[in-house]
Amino acid sequence: MRSNTNYKIGVLSILIGFLFLSFITGSLAIKTEFKASNDSIQAKELLNQAEKDIFEMIERNISVKRVNESYQEALQLYSAQITLEEKSSKADYKLIIKDASDVSSIKQTAIEANDELKIFKETFANAKKEVNLSEMQNEYDQVVLSFQEERFEDTLILIKKGYDKISEIQSSQTAVNAVYLATSRTVKNFFIQNGLRILIIGGIFFFLLLVFWNTLTKLKMRIKLNNLIIQKNAIKRLIKEIQESYFKSRKISESEYNIKLKKYEELIRDLERQIMVLKEEVFKMSKNKGN
């Protein structure tokens, strides 16, 4: 229902804008003595581009209320300024150019946030199968809500924080489980046999922490490594999707395909560097333990 409403509103707004621009252009064409200024031509071109950007967001099922407000404001201003220019008065197209340019800027951020959100949702779902992520459900909901409310810049920031939170929870729960297993098999019997309880709990816990410190550190590294691999696989699937959209269905242009492919390849290279560093650290720890 939400996507249908978004689509109808966006298409209706663009059609109105298109008819509006066509009417203005047609009216000016009748008056052959009128010569549009460079600023007015630039403003019209940016308005046309803004219209294409909104259509692209609609096709991707991204909400367009925010960009539509900038677009409609720019249209109204354009009408007033072109009328002034026609009457040989001084016209100012700066705000129009800014509003129309904002649409393209927001579109780029929205598409990036949309792609990042897909990867984050998949990472969250996979991590949820292994550990209890209920304590960060609110953070997850805030990420999704920020995108729905078209706060795309916030979405990118919240996603980064979300990854950190997932790793933190995984590390914490793994450490607790490891200590619990160790203490349940050894310390519990010792407590029962000797009657020592409160006084030695702190000492034993500290001892176990020292004993298992390297193990816990390695587990934390492996958890982080697993998350990086999940993200890498998710990006590879996105690459496959854009390849199908470009080579098979032709849903995206060549320029968009090249831009997104370059971005995804950069993300994968960055993840591979992080994965390599983590593997080296795990190897060094294992080697030192062997020595």
Tab-separated table of N, CA, C and O in Angstrom, residues 118-187:
chain	number	residue	atom	x	y	z
A	118	LYS	N	20.150	-3.132	2.312
A	118	LYS	CA	19.968	-4.536	1.915
A	118	LYS	C	21.048	-5.412	2.548
A	118	LYS	O	20.774	-6.487	3.091
A	119	ILE	N	22.307	-4.944	2.478
A	119	ILE	CA	23.425	-5.702	3.043
A	119	ILE	C	23.280	-5.814	4.565
A	119	ILE	O	23.493	-6.881	5.151
A	120	PHE	N	22.908	-4.699	5.201
A	120	PHE	CA	22.771	-4.682	6.663
A	120	PHE	C	21.666	-5.629	7.124
A	120	PHE	O	21.836	-6.363	8.108
A	121	LYS	N	20.532	-5.619	6.434
A	121	LYS	CA	19.422	-6.501	6.816
A	121	LYS	C	19.838	-7.968	6.728
A	121	LYS	O	19.490	-8.779	7.599
A	122	GLU	N	20.580	-8.310	5.679
A	122	GLU	CA	21.018	-9.697	5.516
A	122	GLU	C	22.024	-10.077	6.595
A	122	GLU	O	21.968	-11.181	7.155
A	123	THR	N	22.943	-9.162	6.903
A	123	THR	CA	23.923	-9.416	7.959
A	123	THR	C	23.234	-9.609	9.304
A	123	THR	O	23.570	-10.516	10.074
A	124	PHE	N	22.257	-8.766	9.592
A	124	PHE	CA	21.509	-8.845	10.855
A	124	PHE	C	20.768	-10.178	10.950
A	124	PHE	O	20.777	-10.836	11.991
A	125	ALA	N	20.116	-10.569	9.851
A	125	ALA	CA	19.343	-11.818	9.845
A	125	ALA	C	20.247	-13.027	10.069
A	125	ALA	O	19.888	-13.953	10.821
A	126	ASN	N	21.419	-13.050	9.448
A	126	ASN	CA	22.345	-14.170	9.620
A	126	ASN	C	22.912	-14.217	11.041
A	126	ASN	O	23.035	-15.290	11.636
A	127	ALA	N	23.258	-13.049	11.586
A	127	ALA	CA	23.795	-12.996	12.942
A	127	ALA	C	22.743	-13.414	13.968
A	127	ALA	O	23.049	-14.032	14.990
A	128	LYS	N	21.485	-13.090	13.678
A	128	LYS	CA	20.384	-13.396	14.599
A	128	LYS	C	20.183	-14.898	14.757
A	128	LYS	O	19.644	-15.370	15.767
A	129	LYS	N	20.612	-15.673	13.759
A	129	LYS	CA	20.476	-17.123	13.835
A	129	LYS	C	21.458	-17.725	14.841
A	129	LYS	O	21.254	-18.838	15.319
A	130	GLU	N	22.537	-16.984	15.123
A	130	GLU	CA	23.594	-17.514	15.989
A	130	GLU	C	23.561	-16.938	17.397
A	130	GLU	O	23.929	-17.625	18.349
A	131	VAL	N	23.174	-15.671	17.533
A	131	VAL	CA	23.151	-15.035	18.855
A	131	VAL	C	21.841	-14.287	19.063
A	131	VAL	O	21.102	-14.035	18.108
A	132	ASN	N	21.582	-13.920	20.288
A	132	ASN	CA	20.374	-13.172	20.634
A	132	ASN	C	20.613	-11.678	20.411
A	132	ASN	O	21.378	-11.054	21.149
A	133	LEU	N	19.954	-11.107	19.414
A	133	LEU	CA	20.131	-9.692	19.087
A	133	LEU	C	18.942	-8.839	19.542
A	133	LEU	O	18.749	-7.725	19.057
A	134	SER	N	18.168	-9.366	20.483
A	134	SER	CA	16.974	-8.634	20.924
A	134	SER	C	17.316	-7.281	21.532
A	134	SER	O	16.544	-6.327	21.418
A	135	GLU	N	18.490	-7.172	22.166
A	135	GLU	CA	18.853	-5.915	22.814
A	135	GLU	C	19.161	-4.798	21.820
A	135	GLU	O	19.207	-3.629	22.190
A	136	MET	N	19.394	-5.150	20.551
A	136	MET	CA	19.653	-4.099	19.560
A	136	MET	C	18.509	-3.971	18.550
A	136	MET	O	18.663	-3.367	17.506
A	137	GLN	N	17.346	-4.568	18.898
A	137	GLN	CA	16.200	-4.476	17.998
A	137	GLN	C	15.791	-3.027	17.773
A	137	GLN	O	15.390	-2.645	16.665
A	138	ASN	N	15.901	-2.210	18.821
A	138	ASN	CA	15.546	-0.799	18.691
A	138	ASN	C	16.467	-0.092	17.703
A	138	ASN	O	15.997	0.696	16.871
A	139	GLU	N	17.784	-0.383	17.781
A	139	GLU	CA	18.726	0.210	16.831
A	139	GLU	C	18.411	-0.214	15.403
A	139	GLU	O	18.471	0.585	14.474
A	140	TYR	N	18.058	-1.503	15.239
A	140	TYR	CA	17.698	-2.021	13.918
A	140	TYR	C	16.459	-1.303	13.375
A	140	TYR	O	16.422	-0.890	12.209
A	141	ASP	N	15.454	-1.144	14.239
A	141	ASP	CA	14.223	-0.457	13.822
A	141	ASP	C	14.506	0.992	13.433
A	141	ASP	O	13.885	1.526	12.500
A	142	GLN	N	15.437	1.638	14.147
A	142	GLN	CA	15.779	3.024	13.843
A	142	GLN	C	16.440	3.145	12.472
A	142	GLN	O	16.234	4.126	11.753
A	143	VAL	N	17.255	2.149	12.114
A	143	VAL	CA	17.885	2.142	10.784
A	143	VAL	C	16.813	2.090	9.699
A	143	VAL	O	16.813	2.887	8.754
A	144	VAL	N	15.890	1.142	9.855
A	144	VAL	CA	14.819	0.973	8.863
A	144	VAL	C	13.928	2.210	8.810
A	144	VAL	O	13.561	2.685	7.733
A	145	LEU	N	13.586	2.744	10.002
A	145	LEU	CA	12.709	3.920	10.072
A	145	LEU	C	13.355	5.136	9.412
A	145	LEU	O	12.674	5.912	8.726
A	146	SER	N	14.660	5.313	9.619
A	146	SER	CA	15.338	6.470	9.028
A	146	SER	C	15.242	6.438	7.506
A	146	SER	O	15.089	7.482	6.862
A	147	PHE	N	15.312	5.235	6.929
A	147	PHE	CA	15.187	5.109	5.470
A	147	PHE	C	13.756	5.381	5.032
A	147	PHE	O	13.520	6.068	4.037
A	148	GLN	N	12.797	4.842	5.771
A	148	GLN	CA	11.390	5.058	5.432
A	148	GLN	C	11.012	6.535	5.512
A	148	GLN	O	10.182	7.021	4.734
A	149	GLU	N	11.618	7.249	6.469
A	149	GLU	CA	11.344	8.681	6.638
A	149	GLU	C	12.234	9.553	5.748
A	149	GLU	O	12.247	10.773	5.879
A	150	GLU	N	12.991	8.894	4.857
A	150	GLU	CA	13.818	9.581	3.853
A	150	GLU	C	14.979	10.359	4.472
A	150	GLU	O	15.492	11.298	3.869
A	151	ARG	N	15.409	9.934	5.660
A	151	ARG	CA	16.623	10.500	6.256
A	151	ARG	C	17.796	9.614	5.836
A	151	ARG	O	18.419	8.929	6.640
A	152	PHE	N	18.079	9.654	4.533
A	152	PHE	CA	19.030	8.719	3.946
A	152	PHE	C	20.447	8.909	4.491
A	152	PHE	O	21.188	7.937	4.633
A	153	GLU	N	20.829	10.148	4.788
A	153	GLU	CA	22.158	10.397	5.357
A	153	GLU	C	22.280	9.724	6.731
A	153	GLU	O	23.318	9.131	7.061
A	154	ASP	N	21.208	9.820	7.520
A	154	ASP	CA	21.209	9.181	8.841
A	154	ASP	C	21.276	7.660	8.709
A	154	ASP	O	21.887	6.978	9.544
A	155	THR	N	20.614	7.130	7.680
A	155	THR	CA	20.608	5.682	7.472
A	155	THR	C	22.021	5.139	7.343
A	155	THR	O	22.379	4.123	7.954
A	156	LEU	N	22.859	5.820	6.554
A	156	LEU	CA	24.236	5.367	6.351
A	156	LEU	C	25.024	5.394	7.665
A	156	LEU	O	25.811	4.485	7.956
A	157	ILE	N	24.809	6.439	8.472
A	157	ILE	CA	25.506	6.554	9.756
A	157	ILE	C	25.031	5.467	10.721
A	157	ILE	O	25.843	4.812	11.396
A	158	LEU	N	23.718	5.257	10.784
A	158	LEU	CA	23.154	4.269	11.708
A	158	LEU	C	23.549	2.846	11.328
A	158	LEU	O	23.716	1.982	12.201
A	159	ILE	N	23.695	2.575	10.035
A	159	ILE	CA	24.110	1.242	9.584
A	159	ILE	C	25.515	0.932	10.091
A	159	ILE	O	25.795	-0.170	10.566
A	160	LYS	N	26.403	1.907	9.988
A	160	LYS	CA	27.780	1.707	10.479
A	160	LYS	C	27.774	1.401	11.983
A	160	LYS	O	28.483	0.496	12.446
A	161	LYS	N	26.990	2.158	12.742
A	161	LYS	CA	26.881	1.907	14.177
A	161	LYS	C	26.266	0.531	14.437
A	161	LYS	O	26.613	-0.143	15.410
A	162	GLY	N	25.340	0.128	13.563
A	162	GLY	CA	24.686	-1.164	13.711
A	162	GLY	C	25.665	-2.323	13.586
A	162	GLY	O	25.600	-3.299	14.345
A	163	TYR	N	26.589	-2.223	12.616
A	163	TYR	CA	27.605	-3.259	12.461
A	163	TYR	C	28.460	-3.381	13.734
A	163	TYR	O	28.782	-4.487	14.186
A	164	ASP	N	28.838	-2.235	14.291
A	164	ASP	CA	29.648	-2.239	15.514
A	164	ASP	C	28.883	-2.898	16.661
A	164	ASP	O	29.457	-3.650	17.461
A	165	LYS	N	27.584	-2.616	16.750
A	165	LYS	CA	26.755	-3.175	17.816
A	165	LYS	C	26.624	-4.692	17.676
A	165	LYS	O	26.685	-5.426	18.677
A	166	ILE	N	26.453	-5.168	16.436
A	166	ILE	CA	26.342	-6.612	16.204
A	166	ILE	C	27.612	-7.328	16.673
A	166	ILE	O	27.551	-8.340	17.370
A	167	SER	N	28.767	-6.794	16.275
A	167	SER	CA	30.042	-7.403	16.670
A	167	SER	C	30.220	-7.379	18.186
A	167	SER	O	30.713	-8.338	18.788
A	168	GLU	N	29.804	-6.286	18.804
A	168	GLU	CA	29.915	-6.153	20.259
A	168	GLU	C	29.076	-7.204	20.975
A	168	GLU	O	29.530	-7.846	21.931
A	169	ILE	N	27.835	-7.399	20.518
A	169	ILE	CA	26.938	-8.373	21.144
A	169	ILE	C	27.458	-9.789	20.934
A	169	ILE	O	27.457	-10.609	21.864
A	170	GLN	N	27.910	-10.085	19.709
A	170	GLN	CA	28.424	-11.424	19.423
A	170	GLN	C	29.625	-11.749	20.308
A	170	GLN	O	29.731	-12.844	20.858
A	171	SER	N	30.524	-10.792	20.438
A	171	SER	CA	31.722	-10.999	21.257
A	171	SER	C	31.348	-11.197	22.722
A	171	SER	O	31.875	-12.083	23.409
A	172	SER	N	30.432	-10.385	23.210
A	172	SER	CA	30.016	-10.450	24.611
A	172	SER	C	29.362	-11.785	24.938
A	172	SER	O	29.706	-12.431	25.931
A	173	GLN	N	28.424	-12.222	24.083
A	173	GLN	CA	27.711	-13.468	24.355
A	173	GLN	C	28.621	-14.678	24.216
A	173	GLN	O	28.501	-15.658	24.962
A	174	THR	N	29.563	-14.616	23.278
A	174	THR	CA	30.511	-15.725	23.120
A	174	THR	C	31.409	-15.848	24.341
A	174	THR	O	31.702	-16.948	24.816
A	175	ALA	N	31.854	-14.697	24.868
A	175	ALA	CA	32.704	-14.697	26.056
A	175	ALA	C	31.964	-15.265	27.256
A	175	ALA	O	32.505	-16.073	28.024
A	176	VAL	N	30.715	-14.852	27.435
A	176	VAL	CA	29.909	-15.342	28.559
A	176	VAL	C	29.710	-16.846	28.467
A	176	VAL	O	29.846	-17.571	29.466
A	177	ASN	N	29.406	-17.337	27.271
A	177	ASN	CA	29.200	-18.780	27.083
A	177	ASN	C	30.469	-19.574	27.364
A	177	ASN	O	30.431	-20.650	27.974
A	178	ALA	N	31.605	-19.037	26.906
A	178	ALA	CA	32.875	-19.736	27.117
A	178	ALA	C	33.212	-19.834	28.600
A	178	ALA	O	33.634	-20.887	29.094
A	179	VAL	N	33.060	-18.737	29.308
A	179	VAL	CA	33.351	-18.732	30.745
A	179	VAL	C	32.385	-19.649	31.494
A	179	VAL	O	32.772	-20.374	32.417
A	180	TYR	N	31.115	-19.616	31.079
A	180	TYR	CA	30.117	-20.447	31.752
A	180	TYR	C	30.443	-21.934	31.616
A	180	TYR	O	30.370	-22.705	32.581
A	181	LEU	N	30.808	-22.353	30.406
A	181	LEU	CA	31.136	-23.754	30.182
A	181	LEU	C	32.347	-24.180	31.009
A	181	LEU	O	32.386	-25.271	31.594
A	182	ALA	N	33.336	-23.287	31.049
A	182	ALA	CA	34.560	-23.619	31.790
A	182	ALA	C	34.283	-23.728	33.289
A	182	ALA	O	34.735	-24.669	33.955
A	183	THR	N	33.554	-22.767	33.804
A	183	THR	CA	33.290	-22.750	35.252
A	183	THR	C	32.334	-23.854	35.668
A	183	THR	O	32.455	-24.412	36.768
A	184	SER	N	31.366	-24.180	34.807
A	184	SER	CA	30.385	-25.200	35.167
A	184	SER	C	31.022	-26.576	35.314
A	184	SER	O	30.519	-27.430	36.048
A	185	ARG	N	32.143	-26.816	34.612
A	185	ARG	CA	32.785	-28.127	34.648
A	185	ARG	C	33.865	-28.254	35.733
A	185	ARG	O	34.184	-29.344	36.172
A	186	THR	N	34.432	-27.134	36.112
A	186	THR	CA	35.555	-27.210	37.054
A	186	THR	C	35.284	-26.512	38.375
A	186	THR	O	35.398	-27.102	39.453
A	187	VAL	N	34.908	-25.269	38.303
A	187	VAL	CA	34.777	-24.463	39.518
A	187	VAL	C	33.614	-24.923	40.386
A	187	VAL	O	33.703	-24.900	41.621
